[in-house]
Each structure stands twice: as C-alpha cells, then as structure tokens.
Coordinates of C-alpha atoms and ligand atoms in Angstrom, one line a residue:
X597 CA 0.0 0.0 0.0
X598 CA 1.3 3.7 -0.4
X599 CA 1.6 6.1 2.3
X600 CA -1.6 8.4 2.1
X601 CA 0.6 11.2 3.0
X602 CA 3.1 10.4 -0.2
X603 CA 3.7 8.2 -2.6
X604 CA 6.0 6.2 -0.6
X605 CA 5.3 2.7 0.7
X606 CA 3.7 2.3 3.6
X607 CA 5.3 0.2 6.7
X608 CA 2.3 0.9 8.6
X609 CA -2.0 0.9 8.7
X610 CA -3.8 2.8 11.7
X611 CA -7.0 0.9 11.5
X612 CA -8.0 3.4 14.0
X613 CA -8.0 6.4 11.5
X614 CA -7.5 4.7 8.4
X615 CA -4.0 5.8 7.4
X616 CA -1.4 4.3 5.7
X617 CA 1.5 5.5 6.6
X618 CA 5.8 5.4 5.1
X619 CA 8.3 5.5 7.6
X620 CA 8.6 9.1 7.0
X621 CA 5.2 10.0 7.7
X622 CA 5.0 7.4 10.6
X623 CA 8.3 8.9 12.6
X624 CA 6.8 12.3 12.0
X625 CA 3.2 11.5 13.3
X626 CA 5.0 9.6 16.3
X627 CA 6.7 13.1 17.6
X628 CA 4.2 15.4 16.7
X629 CA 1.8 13.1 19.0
X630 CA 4.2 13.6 21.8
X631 CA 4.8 17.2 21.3
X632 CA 1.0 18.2 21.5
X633 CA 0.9 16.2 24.7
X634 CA 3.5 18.2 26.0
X635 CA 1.7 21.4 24.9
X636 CA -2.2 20.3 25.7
X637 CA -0.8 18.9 29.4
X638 CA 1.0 22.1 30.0
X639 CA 4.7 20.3 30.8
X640 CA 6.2 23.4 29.6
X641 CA 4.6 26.4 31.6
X642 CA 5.5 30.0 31.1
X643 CA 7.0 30.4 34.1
X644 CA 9.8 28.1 32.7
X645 CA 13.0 30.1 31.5
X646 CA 16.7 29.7 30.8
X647 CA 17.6 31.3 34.3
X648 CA 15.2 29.2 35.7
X649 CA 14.5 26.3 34.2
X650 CA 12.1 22.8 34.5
X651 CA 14.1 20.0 35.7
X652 CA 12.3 17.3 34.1
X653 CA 13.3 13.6 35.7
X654 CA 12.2 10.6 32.9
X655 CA 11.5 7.6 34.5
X656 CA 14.2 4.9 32.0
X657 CA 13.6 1.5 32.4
X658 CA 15.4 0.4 28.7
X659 CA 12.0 -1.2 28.1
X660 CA 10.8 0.5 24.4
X661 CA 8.3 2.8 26.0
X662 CA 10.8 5.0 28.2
X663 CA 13.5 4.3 25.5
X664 CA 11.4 6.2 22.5
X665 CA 10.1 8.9 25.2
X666 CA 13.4 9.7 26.5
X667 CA 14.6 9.9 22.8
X668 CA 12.2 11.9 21.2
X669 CA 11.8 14.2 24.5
X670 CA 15.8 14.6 24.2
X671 CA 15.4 15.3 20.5
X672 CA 12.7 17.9 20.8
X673 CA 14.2 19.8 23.9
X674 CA 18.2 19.3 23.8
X675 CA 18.4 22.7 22.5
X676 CA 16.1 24.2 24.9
X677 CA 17.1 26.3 28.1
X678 CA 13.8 26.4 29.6
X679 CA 14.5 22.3 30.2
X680 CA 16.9 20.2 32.1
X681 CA 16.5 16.5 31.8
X682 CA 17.8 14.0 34.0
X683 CA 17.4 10.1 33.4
X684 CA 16.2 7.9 36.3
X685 CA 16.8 4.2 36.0
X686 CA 15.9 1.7 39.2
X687 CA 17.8 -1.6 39.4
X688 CA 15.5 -4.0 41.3
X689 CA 18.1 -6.9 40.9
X690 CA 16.2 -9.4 39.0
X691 CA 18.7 -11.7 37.4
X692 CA 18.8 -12.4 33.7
X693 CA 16.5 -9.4 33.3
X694 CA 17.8 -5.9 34.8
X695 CA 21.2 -5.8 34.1
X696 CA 20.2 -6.5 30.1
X697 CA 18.5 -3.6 30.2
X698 CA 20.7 -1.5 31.9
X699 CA 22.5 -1.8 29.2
X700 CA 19.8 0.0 27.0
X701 CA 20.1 2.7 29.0
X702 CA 23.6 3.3 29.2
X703 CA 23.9 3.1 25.5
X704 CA 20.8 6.0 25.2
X705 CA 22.0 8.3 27.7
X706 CA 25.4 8.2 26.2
X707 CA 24.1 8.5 23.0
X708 CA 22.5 10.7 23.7
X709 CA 24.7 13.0 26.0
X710 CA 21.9 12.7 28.9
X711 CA 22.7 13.3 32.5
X712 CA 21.8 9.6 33.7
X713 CA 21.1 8.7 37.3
X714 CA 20.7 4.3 38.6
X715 CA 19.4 3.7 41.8
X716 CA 19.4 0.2 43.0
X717 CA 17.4 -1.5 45.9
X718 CA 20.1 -2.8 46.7
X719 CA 21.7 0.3 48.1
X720 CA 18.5 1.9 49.2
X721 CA 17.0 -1.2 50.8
X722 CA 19.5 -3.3 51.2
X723 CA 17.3 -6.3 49.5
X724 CA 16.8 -7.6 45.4
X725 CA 13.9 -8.5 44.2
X726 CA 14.5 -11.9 42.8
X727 CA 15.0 -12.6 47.1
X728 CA 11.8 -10.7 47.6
X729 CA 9.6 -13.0 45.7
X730 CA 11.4 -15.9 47.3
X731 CA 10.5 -14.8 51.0
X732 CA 7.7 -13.4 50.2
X733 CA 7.0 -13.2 53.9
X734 CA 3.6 -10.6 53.0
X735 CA 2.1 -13.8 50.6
X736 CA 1.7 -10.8 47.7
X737 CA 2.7 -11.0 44.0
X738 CA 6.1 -9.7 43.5
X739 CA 4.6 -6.6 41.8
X740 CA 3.1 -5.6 45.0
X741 CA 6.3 -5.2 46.4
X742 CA 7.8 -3.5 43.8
X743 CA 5.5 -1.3 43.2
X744 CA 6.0 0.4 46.7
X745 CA 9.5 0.4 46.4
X746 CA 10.0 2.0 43.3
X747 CA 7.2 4.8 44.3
X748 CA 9.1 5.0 47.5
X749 CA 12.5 5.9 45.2
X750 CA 10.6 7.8 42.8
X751 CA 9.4 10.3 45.0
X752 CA 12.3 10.6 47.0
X753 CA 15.1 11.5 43.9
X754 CA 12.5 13.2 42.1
X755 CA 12.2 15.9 44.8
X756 CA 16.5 15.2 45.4
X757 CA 17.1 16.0 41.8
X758 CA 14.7 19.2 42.6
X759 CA 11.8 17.8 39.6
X760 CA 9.3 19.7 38.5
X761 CA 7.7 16.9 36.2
X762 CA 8.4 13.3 36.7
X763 CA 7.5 11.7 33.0
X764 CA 6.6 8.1 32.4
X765 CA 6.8 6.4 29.3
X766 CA 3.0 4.7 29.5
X767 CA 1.7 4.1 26.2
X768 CA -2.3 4.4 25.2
X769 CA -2.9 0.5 25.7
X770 CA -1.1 1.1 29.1
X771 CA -3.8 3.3 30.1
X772 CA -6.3 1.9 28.3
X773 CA -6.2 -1.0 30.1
X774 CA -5.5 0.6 33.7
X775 CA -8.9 2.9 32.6
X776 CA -10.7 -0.1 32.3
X777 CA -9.3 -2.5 35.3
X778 CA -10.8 0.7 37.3
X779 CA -13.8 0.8 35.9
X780 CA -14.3 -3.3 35.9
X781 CA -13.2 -3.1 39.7
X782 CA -15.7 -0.6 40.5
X783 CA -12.3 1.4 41.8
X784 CA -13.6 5.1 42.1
X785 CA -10.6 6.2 43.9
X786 CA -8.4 4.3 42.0
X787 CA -9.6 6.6 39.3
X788 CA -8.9 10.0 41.3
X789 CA -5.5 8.7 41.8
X790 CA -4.7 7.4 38.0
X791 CA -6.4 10.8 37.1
X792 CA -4.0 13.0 39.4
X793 CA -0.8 10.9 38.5
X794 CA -1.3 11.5 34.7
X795 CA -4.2 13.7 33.3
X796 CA -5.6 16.5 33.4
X797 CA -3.7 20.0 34.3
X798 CA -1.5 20.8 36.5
X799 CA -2.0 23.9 38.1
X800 CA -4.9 21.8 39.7
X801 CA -2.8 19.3 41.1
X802 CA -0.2 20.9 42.4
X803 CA -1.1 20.9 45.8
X804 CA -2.4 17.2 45.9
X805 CA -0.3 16.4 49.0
X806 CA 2.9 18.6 48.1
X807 CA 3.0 15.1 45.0
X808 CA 5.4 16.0 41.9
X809 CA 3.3 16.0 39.3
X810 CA 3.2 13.1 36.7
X811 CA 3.0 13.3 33.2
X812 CA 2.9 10.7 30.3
X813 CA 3.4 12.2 26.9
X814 CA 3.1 8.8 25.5
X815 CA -0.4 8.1 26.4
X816 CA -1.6 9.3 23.0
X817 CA 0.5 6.5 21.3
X818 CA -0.7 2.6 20.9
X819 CA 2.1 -0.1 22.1
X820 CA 2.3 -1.9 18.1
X821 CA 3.6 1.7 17.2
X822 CA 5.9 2.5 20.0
X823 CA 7.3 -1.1 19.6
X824 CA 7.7 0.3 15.4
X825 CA 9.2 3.6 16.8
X826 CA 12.0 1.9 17.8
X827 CA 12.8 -1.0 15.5
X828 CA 12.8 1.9 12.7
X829 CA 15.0 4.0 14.6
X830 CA 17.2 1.2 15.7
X831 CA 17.1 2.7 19.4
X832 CA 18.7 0.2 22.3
X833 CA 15.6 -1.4 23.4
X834 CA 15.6 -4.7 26.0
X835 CA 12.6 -6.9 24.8
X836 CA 12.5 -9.4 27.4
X837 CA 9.8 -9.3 30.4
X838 CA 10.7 -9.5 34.1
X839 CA 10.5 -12.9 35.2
X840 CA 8.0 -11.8 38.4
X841 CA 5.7 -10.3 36.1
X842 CA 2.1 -11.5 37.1
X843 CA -1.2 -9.7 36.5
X844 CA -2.9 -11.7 35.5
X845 CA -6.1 -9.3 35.3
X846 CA -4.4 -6.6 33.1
X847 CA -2.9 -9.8 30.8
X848 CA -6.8 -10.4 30.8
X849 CA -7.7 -7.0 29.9
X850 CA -4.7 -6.6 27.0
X851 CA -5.9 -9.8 25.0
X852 CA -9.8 -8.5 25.8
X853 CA -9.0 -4.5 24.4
X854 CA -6.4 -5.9 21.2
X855 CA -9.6 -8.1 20.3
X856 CA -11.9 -5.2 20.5
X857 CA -9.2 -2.4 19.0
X858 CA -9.1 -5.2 15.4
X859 CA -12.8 -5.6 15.3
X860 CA -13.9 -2.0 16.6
X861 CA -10.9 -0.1 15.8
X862 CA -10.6 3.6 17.9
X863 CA -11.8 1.4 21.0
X864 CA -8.4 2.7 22.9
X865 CA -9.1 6.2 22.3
X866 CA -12.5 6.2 23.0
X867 CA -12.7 4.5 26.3
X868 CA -9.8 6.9 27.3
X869 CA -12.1 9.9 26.1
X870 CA -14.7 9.2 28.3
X871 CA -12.7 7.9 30.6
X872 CA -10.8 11.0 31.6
X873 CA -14.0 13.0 32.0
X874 CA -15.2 10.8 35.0
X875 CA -11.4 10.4 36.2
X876 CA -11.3 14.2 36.3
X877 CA -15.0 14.4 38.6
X878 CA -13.5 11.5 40.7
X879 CA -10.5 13.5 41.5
X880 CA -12.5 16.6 42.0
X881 CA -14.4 14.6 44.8
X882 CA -11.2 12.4 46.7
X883 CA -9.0 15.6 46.7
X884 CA -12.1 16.9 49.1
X885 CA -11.5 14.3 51.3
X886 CA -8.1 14.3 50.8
X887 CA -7.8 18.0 52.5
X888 CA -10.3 16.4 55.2
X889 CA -7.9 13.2 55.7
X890 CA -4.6 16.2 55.8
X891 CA -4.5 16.6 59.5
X892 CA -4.0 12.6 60.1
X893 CA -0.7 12.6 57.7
X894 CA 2.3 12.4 60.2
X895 CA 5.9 11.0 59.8
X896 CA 7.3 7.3 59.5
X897 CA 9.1 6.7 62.0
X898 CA 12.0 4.9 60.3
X899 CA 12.4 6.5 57.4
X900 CA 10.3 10.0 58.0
X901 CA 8.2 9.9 54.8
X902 CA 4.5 11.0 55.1
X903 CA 2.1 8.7 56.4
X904 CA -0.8 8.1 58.3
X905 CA 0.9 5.2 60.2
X906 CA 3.6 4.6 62.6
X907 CA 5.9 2.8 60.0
X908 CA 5.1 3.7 56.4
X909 CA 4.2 0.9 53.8
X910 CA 7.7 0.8 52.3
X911 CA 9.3 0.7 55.4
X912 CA 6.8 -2.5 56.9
X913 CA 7.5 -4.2 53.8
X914 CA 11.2 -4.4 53.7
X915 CA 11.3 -4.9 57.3
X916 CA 8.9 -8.3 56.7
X917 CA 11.7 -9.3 53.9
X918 CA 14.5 -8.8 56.3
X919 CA 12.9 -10.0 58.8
X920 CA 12.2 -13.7 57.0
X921 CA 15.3 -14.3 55.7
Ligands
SF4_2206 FE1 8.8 -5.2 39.6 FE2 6.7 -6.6 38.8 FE3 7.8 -4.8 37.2 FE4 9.0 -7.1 37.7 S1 7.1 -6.8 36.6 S2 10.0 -5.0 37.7 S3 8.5 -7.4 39.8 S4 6.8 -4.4 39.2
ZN2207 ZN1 9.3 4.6 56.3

C-alpha cells in the first residue's frame, strides 16, 4: 500500500483512523503526537525560563516505552534552556533481566549526552527482588512489592534531583487498560488517583499532597507503534519481560482491548475519552476528602516519609523481607 501522505510505501496501517503511513510520515506523526501532549498537558509552563529552568526527571527503564520517550523528549528539547532532563533508572536486581536492560540505558543516555542517574534497591533497601519473591513473607505477587518500592524511590530522587515533572513512558494501551481495570473493579478512587498521576492539568494538582506532578506524553501512542518507533529507529531497546511479572487481570484486559481495537478499531481512544472525564470528577471529589484526611498525615518513623501510620508501607515491607530471611 502507499503512504496516504506520499507516494512512498507504507510500513504501517492505523485501522483506527484509516492511514497508511511510510516511515517518513509514521516517525513524523510519532513526535508530533508527543509534542501536543506536551503542549495540551502544559509540561512546559511560562514560568519556565533559561535562568530558571524545569528540571524534568524521565523515568528509564530500557524497556521500548521509556526508551522512545526519552529519545524523542531529548530530540525535541536538547536545545532548549527552559528544560533540564535528568534520566532515572531503578535496578531491582532481577537476574537475567535488569542488568540487560541497563544496558539499554547506558547506551541512550550516552548517545544521547543525557545526565543519567541508577538507583538500586540494593543500596537503598538493602534487598533484590528476585529474594523478595522468594520470602515473600507478606504472601503478595512480587509486583506488589515493587510497586511500593519504586514509588518510594521515585518520589524521593525526584524531589532530590529538585523535579518539576516526573514523566513516564505509559503508552495508550497502558492506560487503556488501567482505565478499564478501574472501571471493571468498580475502583472510584483508583480513578482519582490514576487521574492526578497522569491527566488533566496541572496547576490543579499541584497541591495534591505537596506530590510531583506526573505526566505521560506517551499516552496518545498505541504499544504496536511505540514497539515500530523503535525498531525503525534502531534505538537500544531490551525486549524481554521480568521474570516476576504476574497480572494476571491486566494480561486479561490486554488480550480483551487488542480483540476489540481489530474488530472496533478507535476502541483505545475512546474509552480513554470518556474515561478522563469521570477520572477528572472522581479526583475533584477524593481531593475533598483528601484535604479532610490532611490533619491525620504524620511521619514514618523509620524512614520520615509522610504517612498516616507509625511505619510507612515501604518501610513494613522491607522490614517483613529482612525479617524472614
Ligand atoms: Fe517489579 Fe513486577 Fe515490574 Fe518485575 S514486573 S519489575 S516485579 S513491578
Ligand atoms: Zn518509612
């Protein structure tokens, strides 16, 4: 088929809005997707200038996702003095798996002349994953633990590396699918919190508990295109999954939404249309409560980060792991 842009070949079809598209057209339509995210979400406020500029910290896992969003981000704002990014990557130490992609990174950043920062559990918890899911002394899935320990680090060097914006590389099936696990789960303030950690604007989050606010200029982008992005562009990408990867329900909801996206093509963007406009009214109503629940935030009191109990979630956890082994 020919590109409907040119009269090149096309190396791709968007069912979703019936283009054909060359590689040309397809790189281009890639960045320009990005860049309006970046404008219609506001990363890039006025108040942003080359005496004081954003510090922008991009979450860099090697996987595809963060590796085209850190690329593209890099190419569109190297020259600009109004932002200073800084790579983040976490080792969890999961063999076979996180030292491969490591590798990605290192390659990018250099490549890239990036400032490149790699924090490991190791160091900050004195544990590795792969003995995590061992122990498991909580009888969780190993993502449960990790997803409070890489929060726990997020948060912490994001506001140490003085971020204004903490960017994620989630793609549109990404949050198609997390819009829909809410929704399935009947998870209202799941949906206040997804809606404050990615959409909407900023200036009316920025008080949501003193949180850096989130962004994810890839959210506009389906997964098959990201995963094109890269192969075209020959960026270092690490393929494989981690070997503790287990939702099951989201695995569920990917094979349910790709069946949907080939028969009823524009599914993705639709659900996320309507999506946001509830996700917007269900923040509206938890940040409410939120400014009610304020006065019962206090310190952990191992590690000091806000919480509303005596040891903070991070904290219990890797005290249980230490604690079985
Ligand atoms: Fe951690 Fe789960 Fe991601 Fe593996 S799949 S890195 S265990 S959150
Ligand atoms: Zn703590």
């Amino acid at each position: 088929m020919e590109c409907t842009k040119c009269d090149k070949d096309a190396v791709m079809h968007a069912a979703y809005s019936g283009n054909y598209l060359c590689e040309t057209h397809f790189l281009r339509s890639v960045e320009r997707r990005v860049r309006r995210r970046v404008r219609e979400d506001d990363l890039l406020p006025e108040t942003a200038t080359p005496e004081d500029p954003e510090t922008w910290v991009v979450g860099l896992s090697g996987g595809k996702d963060s590796v085209v969003l850190t690329d593209i981000l890099q190419d569109t704002f190297a020259e600009d003095p109004r932002v200073e990014m800084v790579a983040l990557t976490i080792h969890e130490g999961i063999e076979g798996y996180r030292d491969e992609s490591l590798d990605a990174c290192v390659d990018l950043v250099e490549d890239l002349g990036l400032r490149h920062e790699v924090v490991a559990y190791a160091d900050e918890f004195d544990l590795e994953m792969d003995d995590v899911a061992e122990q498991d002394p909580e009888n969780m899935a190993p993502c449960a633990y990790c997803g409070v320990f890489r929060r726990d680090i997020l948060s912490r060097y994001a506001e140490e590396l003085g971020a204004d914006k903490l960017l994620t590389g989630h793609n549109l099936d990404d949050e198609a699918e997390t819009a829909l696990m809410n929704v399935l789960e009947g998870n209202v303030e799941q949906m206040a919190k997804h809606f404050d950690a990615s959409i909407g604007a900023f200036d009316e989050r920025q008080d949501v508990e003193g949180m850096i606010p989130r962004a994810k200029p890839l959210r506009d982008v389906p997964e098959k295109e990201v995963a094109l992005y890269a192969q075209l562009r020959e960026l270092p990408v690490h393929m494989a999954e981690c070997p503790h990867a287990s939702e099951s329900f989201r695995g569920t909801l990917q094979d349910l939404l790709l069946d949907l996206e080939e028969h009823h093509p524009g599914t993705r963007h639709s659900i996320m249309a309507g999506y946001e406009e509830f996700a917007a009214l269900a923040a509206e109503k938890y940040r409410g409560d939120a400014d009610d629940d304020a006065e019962s935030v206090g310190e952990c009191s191992e590690c000091g980060a806000p919480t509303t109990r005596e040891v903070c979630r991070k904290c219990y956890l890797v005290d249980a792991v230490h604690a079985a082994e």
